[in-house]
Coordinates of N, CA and C in Angstrom, one line a residue:
M1 N -42.5 5.8 -85.0 CA -41.7 5.4 -85.5 C -39.4 5.8 -84.6
D2 N -39.3 5.3 -84.0 CA -37.9 6.1 -82.9 C -36.9 5.7 -84.4
I3 N -36.4 7.0 -84.7 CA -35.4 6.4 -85.9 C -34.6 6.9 -84.5
P4 N -33.3 6.0 -84.8 CA -31.6 5.6 -84.3 C -31.2 6.8 -84.8
E5 N -30.0 7.6 -83.6 CA -29.1 8.3 -82.6 C -28.2 7.6 -83.7
K6 N -27.5 9.2 -84.5 CA -26.5 9.1 -84.9 C -25.4 10.3 -85.3
N7 N -24.0 10.0 -85.5 CA -23.6 11.0 -85.6 C -23.8 11.6 -87.5
C8 N -24.1 12.1 -87.3 CA -23.7 12.5 -88.5 C -22.8 13.2 -89.0
R9 N -22.2 14.1 -88.9 CA -20.4 14.5 -88.3 C -19.7 13.2 -89.4
K10 N -19.6 14.2 -90.6 CA -18.2 14.1 -91.7 C -16.8 15.1 -90.9
A11 N -15.8 14.1 -91.2 CA -14.8 14.6 -91.4 C -13.7 15.3 -92.4
F12 N -14.6 14.7 -93.7 CA -13.5 15.3 -94.3 C -15.1 15.3 -95.7
V13 N -15.1 16.0 -96.9 CA -15.8 16.6 -96.9 C -15.3 17.4 -98.3
E14 N -15.8 16.1 -99.5 CA -14.9 17.0 -100.9 C -16.5 17.2 -102.3
L15 N -16.0 18.2 -102.6 CA -17.3 19.3 -103.5 C -16.3 18.9 -104.9
N16 N -16.8 18.2 -105.4 CA -16.2 17.7 -106.6 C -16.6 18.7 -108.0
E17 N -16.9 18.8 -108.1 CA -18.2 19.4 -108.8 C -17.5 21.0 -108.8
Q18 N -17.7 21.6 -107.0 CA -17.6 22.7 -107.1 C -16.1 23.5 -106.4
N19 N -15.8 21.8 -106.5 CA -14.4 22.3 -106.4 C -13.4 23.4 -104.8
I20 N -14.8 22.8 -104.2 CA -14.8 23.1 -102.3 C -14.5 21.4 -100.8
T21 N -14.1 22.4 -100.5 CA -13.5 20.8 -100.1 C -13.8 21.7 -98.2
A22 N -13.7 21.0 -97.4 CA -14.4 20.9 -96.0 C -13.7 20.7 -95.1
S23 N -13.1 20.4 -93.5 CA -13.2 19.7 -92.6 C -14.1 19.7 -91.1
H24 N -14.1 19.4 -89.8 CA -14.6 18.6 -89.7 C -14.0 18.0 -88.5
R25 N -13.5 17.9 -87.6 CA -12.5 17.7 -86.1 C -12.9 18.4 -85.1
I26 N -11.7 17.6 -84.0 CA -12.4 17.9 -82.3 C -11.3 18.0 -81.2
L27 N -11.7 19.0 -80.7 CA -10.6 19.7 -79.8 C -10.4 19.7 -79.0
N28 N -10.4 19.4 -77.5 CA -11.2 19.3 -76.8 C -12.6 18.9 -76.5
G29 N -13.1 18.1 -77.1 CA -14.6 19.0 -77.2 C -15.3 19.6 -78.0
K30 N -14.4 20.7 -78.7 CA -14.6 21.4 -79.3 C -14.5 21.6 -81.1
D31 N -15.8 21.5 -82.1 CA -15.3 22.2 -83.2 C -14.6 22.9 -83.9
V32 N -13.5 22.4 -85.1 CA -12.8 23.0 -85.5 C -13.2 22.4 -86.9
K33 N -13.6 23.8 -87.5 CA -14.2 23.5 -88.9 C -13.4 24.3 -89.8
M34 N -12.8 24.0 -91.2 CA -11.9 24.2 -91.8 C -12.8 24.7 -93.5
L35 N -13.2 25.9 -94.2 CA -14.4 25.3 -95.7 C -12.3 25.8 -96.4
V36 N -12.2 25.4 -97.3 CA -11.5 26.2 -98.4 C -11.9 26.1 -99.8
M37 N -11.7 27.2 -100.8 CA -12.5 27.6 -101.9 C -11.9 27.3 -103.4
G38 N -11.7 26.2 -103.9 CA -11.7 26.1 -105.1 C -12.2 27.0 -106.3
N39 N -12.2 26.8 -107.9 CA -13.4 26.9 -108.5 C -14.0 25.9 -109.4
R40 N -15.0 26.0 -109.7 CA -15.4 25.6 -111.3 C -15.1 26.5 -112.6
A41 N -14.3 25.5 -113.9 CA -14.9 27.3 -115.1 C -16.2 27.6 -114.7
N42 N -16.1 29.2 -114.5 CA -17.6 30.0 -115.5 C -18.2 30.3 -114.0
S43 N -17.5 29.5 -113.1 CA -18.5 29.3 -112.0 C -19.6 30.9 -112.1
G44 N -21.5 30.6 -112.2 CA -21.4 32.0 -112.1 C -21.6 32.5 -110.4
H45 N -20.7 31.7 -109.3 CA -20.4 32.7 -107.5 C -19.0 33.4 -108.4
N46 N -19.3 34.6 -108.2 CA -19.0 35.6 -109.2 C -17.9 36.4 -108.2
H47 N -17.4 35.4 -106.4 CA -16.5 36.0 -105.6 C -15.1 36.1 -106.0
E48 N -14.5 36.9 -105.9 CA -12.9 36.5 -106.3 C -12.5 36.1 -104.6
D49 N -12.8 34.7 -104.5 CA -12.3 34.0 -103.2 C -11.9 33.1 -103.6
K50 N -11.4 32.5 -104.7 CA -10.8 31.2 -105.0 C -9.6 31.8 -104.7
G51 N -8.7 30.4 -103.2 CA -8.1 30.2 -102.4 C -8.6 30.7 -100.9
S52 N -9.5 31.6 -100.7 CA -9.8 31.9 -98.9 C -10.2 31.0 -98.7
F53 N -10.4 30.9 -97.4 CA -10.3 30.3 -96.0 C -11.0 30.7 -95.2
I54 N -12.1 29.9 -94.5 CA -13.3 30.1 -93.6 C -12.7 29.0 -92.2
L55 N -12.3 30.0 -90.9 CA -12.0 28.8 -89.9 C -13.4 28.5 -89.1
E56 N -13.6 27.8 -88.1 CA -15.0 28.4 -87.4 C -14.2 27.3 -86.1
Y57 N -13.7 27.2 -84.8 CA -13.6 27.1 -83.7 C -14.3 27.3 -82.6
A58 N -15.2 26.5 -81.5 CA -15.6 26.0 -80.5 C -17.0 27.5 -80.9
G59 N -17.2 27.1 -81.6 CA -18.4 27.9 -82.0 C -18.8 28.9 -83.0
Q60 N -17.7 30.0 -83.0 CA -17.3 30.9 -83.4 C -16.6 30.9 -85.1
T61 N -16.9 32.3 -85.6 CA -15.7 32.2 -87.1 C -14.9 32.7 -86.4
F62 N -14.1 32.5 -86.6 CA -13.0 33.0 -85.6 C -12.0 33.8 -87.7
A63 N -12.2 33.6 -89.3 CA -11.7 34.0 -90.8 C -13.0 34.0 -91.0
M64 N -13.3 35.1 -91.1 CA -14.5 35.1 -92.1 C -14.1 35.5 -92.8
D65 N -15.5 34.7 -94.4 CA -16.1 35.2 -95.3 C -16.8 36.8 -94.7
P66 N -17.0 37.2 -95.5 CA -17.5 38.5 -95.9 C -18.5 38.1 -96.3
G67 N -19.8 37.2 -96.3 CA -21.1 37.2 -96.7 C -21.6 37.7 -98.0
T68 N -23.2 38.2 -98.6 CA -23.6 39.2 -99.0 C -25.0 40.3 -97.6
C69 N -25.2 41.0 -98.7 CA -26.2 42.2 -98.3 C -26.9 42.2 -98.9
D70 N -28.0 43.7 -99.2 CA -29.2 43.8 -100.0 C -28.1 44.2 -100.8
Y71 N -28.2 44.3 -102.6 CA -27.9 44.4 -103.9 C -28.1 45.7 -104.0
S72 N -28.6 46.0 -103.5 CA -28.4 47.7 -103.3 C -27.8 48.6 -103.2
S73 N -26.7 47.7 -102.4 CA -25.8 48.6 -100.9 C -25.0 48.7 -101.9
P74 N -23.8 49.0 -102.3 CA -22.3 49.6 -102.6 C -21.7 47.8 -101.9
Y75 N -22.0 47.8 -101.5 CA -21.1 46.9 -99.9 C -21.3 45.0 -100.1
S76 N -22.7 45.4 -101.6 CA -23.0 44.0 -101.7 C -21.4 44.0 -103.1
L77 N -20.7 44.8 -103.6 CA -19.7 45.0 -104.6 C -18.8 44.9 -104.1
M78 N -18.6 45.1 -103.2 CA -16.9 45.4 -102.3 C -16.6 44.2 -101.9
Y79 N -17.4 42.7 -100.9 CA -18.1 41.7 -100.2 C -17.6 40.6 -101.5
Q80 N -17.9 41.0 -102.4 CA -17.3 40.2 -103.7 C -15.6 40.3 -103.7
Q81 N -15.0 41.6 -103.2 CA -12.9 42.1 -103.9 C -12.4 40.4 -102.8
C82 N -11.4 40.7 -103.5 CA -10.6 39.4 -102.5 C -9.9 40.1 -102.2
Q83 N -9.7 41.2 -101.9 CA -9.1 42.6 -100.5 C -10.1 41.7 -99.7
R84 N -11.8 41.4 -99.6 CA -12.4 41.2 -98.6 C -12.4 39.1 -97.9
H85 N -10.7 39.0 -98.2 CA -11.3 36.9 -98.1 C -9.9 36.5 -98.4
N86 N -10.2 35.5 -97.3 CA -8.6 34.9 -97.1 C -7.8 34.8 -97.4
M87 N -7.0 35.8 -98.2 CA -5.9 34.8 -99.4 C -4.8 36.8 -99.7
L88 N -4.4 36.3 -100.8 CA -3.2 35.8 -100.8 C -3.2 36.6 -102.2
V89 N -3.4 38.8 -101.7 CA -3.5 39.4 -102.6 C -2.4 40.4 -103.6
P90 N -2.0 40.5 -104.4 CA -1.2 41.0 -104.7 C -1.9 42.5 -103.9
A91 N -0.8 43.7 -104.1 CA -1.0 45.0 -103.6 C 0.0 46.3 -103.7
G92 N -0.4 47.6 -103.8 CA 0.9 48.5 -104.4 C 1.5 48.9 -104.7
G93 N 0.5 48.3 -106.6 CA -0.1 49.2 -107.0 C -0.8 49.9 -107.8
S94 N -0.9 50.3 -108.9 CA -1.9 51.8 -109.0 C -2.6 52.0 -109.1
V95 N -3.8 50.4 -109.8 CA -6.1 50.0 -109.2 C -5.4 48.8 -108.5
R96 N -6.7 48.6 -107.8 CA -7.2 47.2 -107.5 C -6.7 46.7 -108.0
A97 N -5.2 45.7 -107.5 CA -6.0 44.1 -108.0 C -7.0 43.0 -107.6
A98 N -7.4 42.8 -108.3 CA -8.8 42.4 -109.0 C -9.0 41.1 -109.5
A99 N -9.0 39.9 -108.9 CA -9.7 38.4 -109.3 C -10.2 38.5 -110.5
Q100 N -10.0 37.1 -111.4 CA -10.9 37.8 -113.0 C -11.6 36.6 -111.8
S101 N -12.6 37.5 -113.0 CA -14.0 37.4 -111.8 C -15.5 36.9 -113.3
P102 N -15.9 36.2 -114.3 CA -15.3 35.0 -113.2 C -14.8 34.4 -113.8
C103 N -13.7 34.1 -112.8 CA -12.9 32.9 -113.4 C -13.0 31.9 -114.4
E104 N -12.2 32.1 -115.5 CA -12.4 31.1 -116.4 C -11.3 29.5 -116.6
K105 N -10.2 29.6 -115.4 CA -9.8 28.5 -115.0 C -10.6 27.8 -113.7
T106 N -10.8 25.7 -114.2 CA -11.0 25.2 -113.1 C -10.1 25.0 -111.9
I107 N -10.4 25.8 -110.6 CA -9.3 25.1 -109.8 C -9.5 24.4 -108.3
T108 N -8.7 22.7 -108.7 CA -9.0 22.0 -108.1 C -8.5 21.3 -106.9
I109 N -9.2 21.0 -105.5 CA -7.8 21.5 -104.9 C -8.4 19.7 -104.2
R110 N -6.4 19.3 -104.1 CA -6.3 18.4 -103.8 C -5.7 18.8 -102.5
A111 N -7.0 17.3 -101.9 CA -6.9 17.6 -100.5 C -6.9 15.1 -99.9
Q112 N -7.8 15.6 -99.0 CA -7.1 15.0 -98.3 C -7.0 15.0 -96.0
G113 N -8.5 13.9 -95.5 CA -9.0 14.6 -94.1 C -9.3 13.5 -93.9
D114 N -9.6 13.6 -92.1 CA -9.7 12.1 -91.3 C -10.1 13.4 -90.1
E115 N -10.5 11.9 -89.4 CA -10.7 12.9 -87.4 C -10.0 13.7 -86.5
E116 N -8.0 13.4 -87.1 CA -7.2 13.6 -87.1 C -6.1 14.9 -88.2
S117 N -6.9 15.0 -88.6 CA -5.5 16.1 -89.5 C -5.9 16.0 -90.9
F118 N -5.6 17.1 -92.0 CA -6.2 18.2 -93.0 C -5.4 18.8 -94.3
S119 N -5.1 17.8 -94.9 CA -4.4 19.4 -95.8 C -4.5 19.4 -97.5
A120 N -4.7 20.9 -98.0 CA -5.2 21.0 -99.5 C -3.9 21.9 -99.8
T121 N -4.4 21.2 -101.3 CA -3.6 22.4 -101.8 C -4.1 22.6 -103.2
L122 N -4.2 23.7 -103.7 CA -4.5 24.4 -104.8 C -3.5 25.1 -105.4
E123 N -3.9 25.6 -106.5 CA -3.3 26.6 -107.8 C -3.9 27.4 -107.8
A124 N -4.0 28.7 -107.1 CA -5.1 29.6 -106.6 C -4.7 30.6 -107.3
G125 N -2.9 31.2 -107.9 CA -2.8 31.9 -108.9 C -3.9 32.3 -110.4
K126 N -4.4 31.1 -110.5 CA -5.6 30.6 -111.9 C -6.0 32.0 -112.3
A127 N -6.6 32.3 -110.4 CA -7.2 33.0 -111.3 C -7.4 34.9 -110.8
F128 N -5.4 35.0 -110.5 CA -5.2 36.1 -111.4 C -4.4 36.3 -112.2
P129 N -4.5 35.8 -114.0 CA -3.9 36.1 -114.3 C -3.0 37.2 -115.1
L130 N -3.6 38.8 -115.1 CA -3.4 39.3 -115.1 C -2.0 39.4 -113.8
Y131 N -1.5 39.2 -112.5 CA -0.7 38.8 -111.5 C -0.3 38.2 -111.5
Y132 N -0.6 36.5 -111.2 CA 0.8 35.5 -110.9 C 1.6 35.1 -111.6
K133 N 2.5 34.6 -111.5 CA 3.1 33.8 -112.8 C 2.7 32.5 -112.2
H134 N 2.2 32.0 -110.9 CA 2.0 31.1 -110.2 C 1.8 31.4 -108.7
W135 N 0.7 30.8 -108.5 CA 0.5 30.6 -106.6 C -0.3 29.5 -106.1
T136 N 0.6 28.9 -105.6 CA 0.3 27.8 -104.9 C 0.3 27.6 -103.5
R137 N -0.9 27.6 -103.1 CA -1.9 28.0 -101.6 C -1.3 26.2 -100.9
T138 N -1.0 25.8 -100.1 CA -0.7 25.1 -99.0 C -0.8 24.5 -97.8
I139 N -2.6 24.1 -97.5 CA -2.9 23.9 -95.8 C -2.5 22.8 -94.9
H140 N -2.1 22.9 -94.3 CA -1.3 21.6 -93.4 C -1.3 21.6 -91.8
S141 N -2.1 21.0 -91.7 CA -2.9 20.3 -90.4 C -3.2 19.1 -90.0
P142 N -1.7 18.9 -89.0 CA -1.4 17.6 -88.2 C -2.4 17.0 -87.8
T143 N -3.3 18.1 -86.8 CA -3.6 18.1 -85.8 C -5.0 18.9 -86.0
P144 N -6.1 18.6 -84.8 CA -6.9 19.8 -85.2 C -6.1 21.4 -84.5
Q145 N -5.4 20.9 -83.9 CA -4.8 21.7 -83.1 C -4.4 23.1 -83.5
C146 N -3.4 22.7 -84.2 CA -2.0 23.7 -85.2 C -2.3 23.8 -87.1
F147 N -2.4 24.5 -87.5 CA -2.2 25.0 -88.8 C -1.1 25.2 -89.9
T148 N -0.6 24.7 -90.4 CA 0.6 26.6 -91.5 C -0.3 25.9 -93.6
I149 N -0.3 27.3 -93.1 CA -0.9 27.6 -94.6 C 1.0 28.6 -95.1
T150 N 1.1 27.2 -96.3 CA 2.3 27.9 -97.2 C 1.8 28.3 -98.6
D151 N 2.2 30.1 -99.0 CA 1.9 30.4 -100.1 C 3.4 30.8 -100.6
D152 N 3.8 30.1 -101.7 CA 4.9 29.5 -102.4 C 3.8 30.5 -104.0
F153 N 4.9 31.5 -104.5 CA 4.2 32.8 -106.0 C 5.1 33.4 -106.0
A154 N 5.2 33.9 -107.0 CA 5.6 34.3 -107.9 C 4.8 35.9 -108.5
L155 N 4.8 37.2 -108.7 CA 3.8 38.1 -109.2 C 5.1 38.6 -111.3
Y156 N 4.0 38.8 -112.3 CA 4.8 38.8 -113.3 C 5.9 40.2 -112.8
D157 N 6.3 39.9 -114.2 CA 7.4 41.7 -113.9 C 6.9 42.8 -114.3
S158 N 5.6 42.8 -115.2 CA 5.0 43.6 -115.8 C 4.3 44.1 -114.4
C159 N 3.5 43.0 -113.4 CA 2.7 43.7 -112.7 C 2.9 44.5 -112.0
D160 N 2.8 46.0 -111.9 CA 2.8 47.3 -110.7 C 2.7 47.2 -109.5
C161 N 1.6 46.2 -109.5 CA 1.6 45.3 -108.1 C 4.1 44.6 -106.9
D162 N 4.0 45.7 -106.2 CA 5.3 45.9 -105.5 C 5.9 44.4 -103.7
H163 N 4.2 45.0 -104.0 CA 3.9 43.3 -103.0 C 2.8 42.4 -103.0
V164 N 3.2 41.5 -102.4 CA 1.3 40.2 -101.6 C 1.5 40.7 -99.8
E165 N -0.4 41.0 -100.0 CA -0.8 40.7 -98.7 C -1.7 39.8 -97.8
F166 N -1.2 38.9 -96.8 CA -1.7 37.8 -95.7 C -2.5 38.6 -95.5
L167 N -3.6 38.6 -96.2 CA -5.0 39.1 -95.3 C -6.1 37.6 -94.5
W168 N -6.5 38.2 -92.8 CA -7.1 37.2 -92.5 C -8.4 38.6 -91.5
N169 N -9.8 38.1 -91.6 CA -10.8 39.2 -91.5 C -11.5 38.1 -90.8
T170 N -11.8 38.8 -89.2 CA -12.5 37.9 -88.3 C -13.3 39.8 -88.1
R171 N -14.6 39.2 -86.3 CA -15.4 40.2 -86.4 C -14.3 40.0 -84.3
L172 N -13.3 39.2 -84.4 CA -13.5 38.8 -82.7 C -12.3 39.8 -82.9
P173 N -12.0 40.2 -80.8 CA -11.5 40.6 -80.0 C -9.4 40.8 -80.4
V174 N -9.0 41.3 -81.3 CA -7.4 41.0 -81.7 C -6.8 41.6 -80.5
H175 N -5.5 41.0 -80.4 CA -4.0 41.4 -79.6 C -3.1 41.0 -80.9
I176 N -2.2 42.4 -80.8 CA -1.2 42.1 -81.6 C 0.4 42.3 -80.6
E177 N 0.9 41.4 -80.4 CA 1.9 41.5 -79.7 C 3.0 41.8 -80.6
A178 N 4.3 41.3 -80.3 CA 6.6 41.5 -80.9 C 5.8 40.1 -82.4
D179 N 5.5 39.5 -82.6 CA 5.6 38.1 -82.8 C 4.8 37.2 -83.0
R180 N 3.4 38.0 -82.7 CA 2.1 37.5 -82.8 C 1.5 37.4 -82.7
V181 N -0.6 37.3 -83.3 CA -1.3 37.4 -83.4 C -2.8 36.9 -82.8
I182 N -2.9 37.5 -81.2 CA -3.7 36.6 -80.4 C -5.3 36.6 -81.0
L183 N -6.3 36.9 -81.1 CA -8.1 36.3 -82.2 C -8.5 35.9 -80.0
C184 N -9.3 36.1 -79.2 CA -9.9 36.0 -78.6 C -11.8 35.4 -78.6
G185 N -11.9 34.0 -78.5 CA -13.1 33.8 -78.3 C -14.0 34.7 -76.9
D186 N -14.9 33.3 -77.2 CA -15.7 33.1 -75.5 C -15.1 32.7 -75.0
S187 N -14.9 30.9 -76.3 CA -14.3 29.6 -75.0 C -13.9 28.7 -75.4
G188 N -12.2 30.2 -76.4 CA -11.5 29.5 -77.6 C -10.3 30.8 -78.2
K189 N -9.0 30.9 -78.5 CA -8.6 31.6 -79.3 C -7.2 31.4 -80.1
I190 N -6.8 31.6 -80.6 CA -5.6 31.4 -81.3 C -4.7 32.1 -81.8
T191 N -3.7 30.7 -81.4 CA -2.7 32.1 -81.7 C -1.6 32.3 -82.9
I192 N -2.0 33.7 -84.0 CA -1.0 33.7 -84.9 C 0.2 33.9 -84.7
H193 N 1.0 32.9 -85.9 CA 2.6 34.0 -85.9 C 3.0 34.3 -86.4
I194 N 3.3 35.5 -86.4 CA 3.4 36.5 -88.2 C 4.8 35.3 -88.2
P195 N 4.1 36.0 -89.9 CA 5.0 35.4 -91.2 C 7.3 36.1 -90.8
E196 N 7.9 34.8 -90.9 CA 8.7 35.6 -90.8 C 9.4 36.4 -92.1
G197 N 9.8 37.7 -92.3 CA 9.6 38.6 -93.5 C 8.8 39.6 -93.9
T198 N 7.3 39.4 -92.8 CA 7.4 40.4 -93.2 C 6.7 41.0 -91.8
T199 N 5.7 42.1 -91.7 CA 5.6 43.3 -90.6 C 3.9 43.3 -90.6
C200 N 3.3 43.6 -89.9 CA 1.6 43.0 -90.0 C 1.3 44.9 -89.6
E201 N -1.0 45.3 -90.1 CA -0.5 46.4 -89.2 C -2.3 45.0 -89.7
Q202 N -3.4 45.9 -88.6 CA -4.8 45.7 -87.8 C -5.4 47.0 -89.1
R203 N -6.5 46.2 -89.8 CA -7.4 47.5 -90.1 C -9.0 47.0 -89.8
T204 N -9.7 48.1 -89.3 CA -10.7 48.6 -89.6 C -12.1 48.6 -90.4
L205 N -12.3 47.2 -91.1 CA -13.3 48.0 -92.5 C -14.3 48.1 -91.9
E206 N -15.1 49.2 -93.0 CA -17.2 48.9 -92.9 C -17.8 48.5 -93.7
M207 N -19.0 47.8 -93.0 CA -19.4 47.0 -93.4 C -20.7 47.7 -92.9
F208 N -21.9 46.8 -94.2 CA -22.9 46.7 -94.7 C -23.8 46.9 -93.0
G209 N -25.2 48.2 -93.1 CA -25.7 48.4 -91.8 C -24.4 48.9 -90.1
G210 N -23.5 50.1 -90.6 CA -22.7 50.7 -90.2 C -21.6 49.2 -88.7
E211 N -21.9 48.0 -88.7 CA -20.9 47.7 -89.1 C -19.8 47.1 -88.7
T212 N -18.0 47.2 -88.2 CA -17.5 46.7 -88.7 C -16.8 45.3 -88.4
S213 N -15.4 44.8 -88.9 CA -14.7 43.2 -89.0 C -13.4 44.5 -88.2
T214 N -12.1 44.0 -88.2 CA -11.4 43.4 -88.7 C -10.0 42.5 -89.8
Q215 N -9.7 43.6 -90.3 CA -8.3 42.6 -91.0 C -7.1 42.9 -90.2
I216 N -6.8 41.8 -90.9 CA -5.3 41.4 -90.2 C -3.9 41.2 -91.7
A217 N -2.9 42.5 -91.5 CA -2.6 42.2 -92.6 C -1.3 42.2 -92.8
F218 N -0.1 40.7 -92.9 CA 0.7 40.2 -93.3 C 1.2 41.0 -94.4
I219 N 1.9 41.6 -94.5 CA 2.4 42.7 -95.9 C 4.4 41.6 -95.9
Y220 N 4.4 41.4 -97.0 CA 5.2 40.9 -97.7 C 6.0 41.6 -99.1
P221 N 6.8 42.5 -99.0 CA 7.3 43.4 -99.6 C 8.5 42.7 -100.4
H222 N 7.8 41.9 -101.0 CA 8.8 41.2 -102.1 C 6.8 41.3 -103.1
K223 N 8.2 41.0 -104.9 CA 7.1 39.8 -105.9 C 7.2 39.5 -105.6
S224 N 7.8 38.2 -105.4 CA 8.0 37.2 -105.5 C 8.5 36.2 -103.6
G225 N 7.8 34.5 -103.4 CA 8.4 34.3 -102.1 C 8.1 33.5 -101.7
C226 N 8.2 32.7 -100.4 CA 7.6 31.3 -100.1 C 7.1 32.7 -98.0
I227 N 5.9 32.5 -98.0 CA 5.0 33.2 -97.0 C 4.9 32.0 -96.4
Q228 N 5.5 31.7 -95.4 CA 4.3 30.1 -94.4 C 3.4 31.0 -92.7
T229 N 2.3 30.1 -93.0 CA 1.1 31.8 -91.3 C 1.1 30.3 -91.2
S230 N 1.5 30.4 -89.8 CA 0.7 28.8 -89.1 C 0.4 29.8 -87.3
W231 N -0.1 28.9 -87.0 CA -1.4 29.4 -85.4 C -0.9 28.0 -84.8
E232 N -1.8 28.4 -84.1 CA -2.7 27.5 -82.8 C -3.7 27.6 -82.0
L233 N -4.7 26.3 -82.1 CA -5.9 26.9 -81.4 C -5.8 26.4 -79.6
S234 N -6.7 27.0 -78.9 CA -6.1 26.4 -78.1 C -7.3 27.3 -76.9

C-alpha cells in the first residue's frame, strides 16, 4: 500500500505534562529550531536546566545542551550543572550557585507560536529558591531570523553572589568583536549583540573524551536588573 507523503513538521509543540515547548520554522529554506525547558514538580530529570534553551539552525546546533556521558565519569555530574546550560546564573559567591535538583516547583511555560513567530515566558527563578527573589525569562521571536531574550531578575540580599552571567554554550567557531559575538556554521551564522551593561568573556570548557566546547558569558555586575540579549540568523 502506498503511503501518501505529507509534511510532518509541526511549527509549534507544547508538552504540558513536562513543561517543555519547541518551535520549528523555516528561514530561507533552512530549519530554525528552538527548545525551551520548564519543569514538572519533582521530576526525575535532575539536570539544573530550568529556563535553558537549545537552538539549532541550518542543521547545526548553535546553542547546545551538554547532554550526558558515561555515568562513571565525573563529567556526567558536571553536565547536570546550570553553569553548563544556556541560562542566567548567579555568580561571584563563595560556592557554586546551584539550582534545586530535583526542582520541587512546577515551572510552566506560557508560549505560543506558528510558522512565523514564537514566544515563551517562564518563572525560571523558581528553580533557584536560595538565590533569586525572581527571575522571569521571556523569549520573543517575531520572525525566524530575529530573537530577543529578556531576563528580569533580582537576587536575594542574603545571597553572597554579587552578579549574574548569561551563558551561551556552543561547539561552533566563535568570533568576538567590539559589540557582538558571531557564531559561524557551515551554511549559516548567528550574530549576537552584546547586551547593554555587560562585558563579554569567552571560555573553553573541557568535555568527556578530551573534547572541548566554548562558553560565551555576558557578565552583568549587579544583583538585580533587566538584561536583553538579541541575535539575528543569516
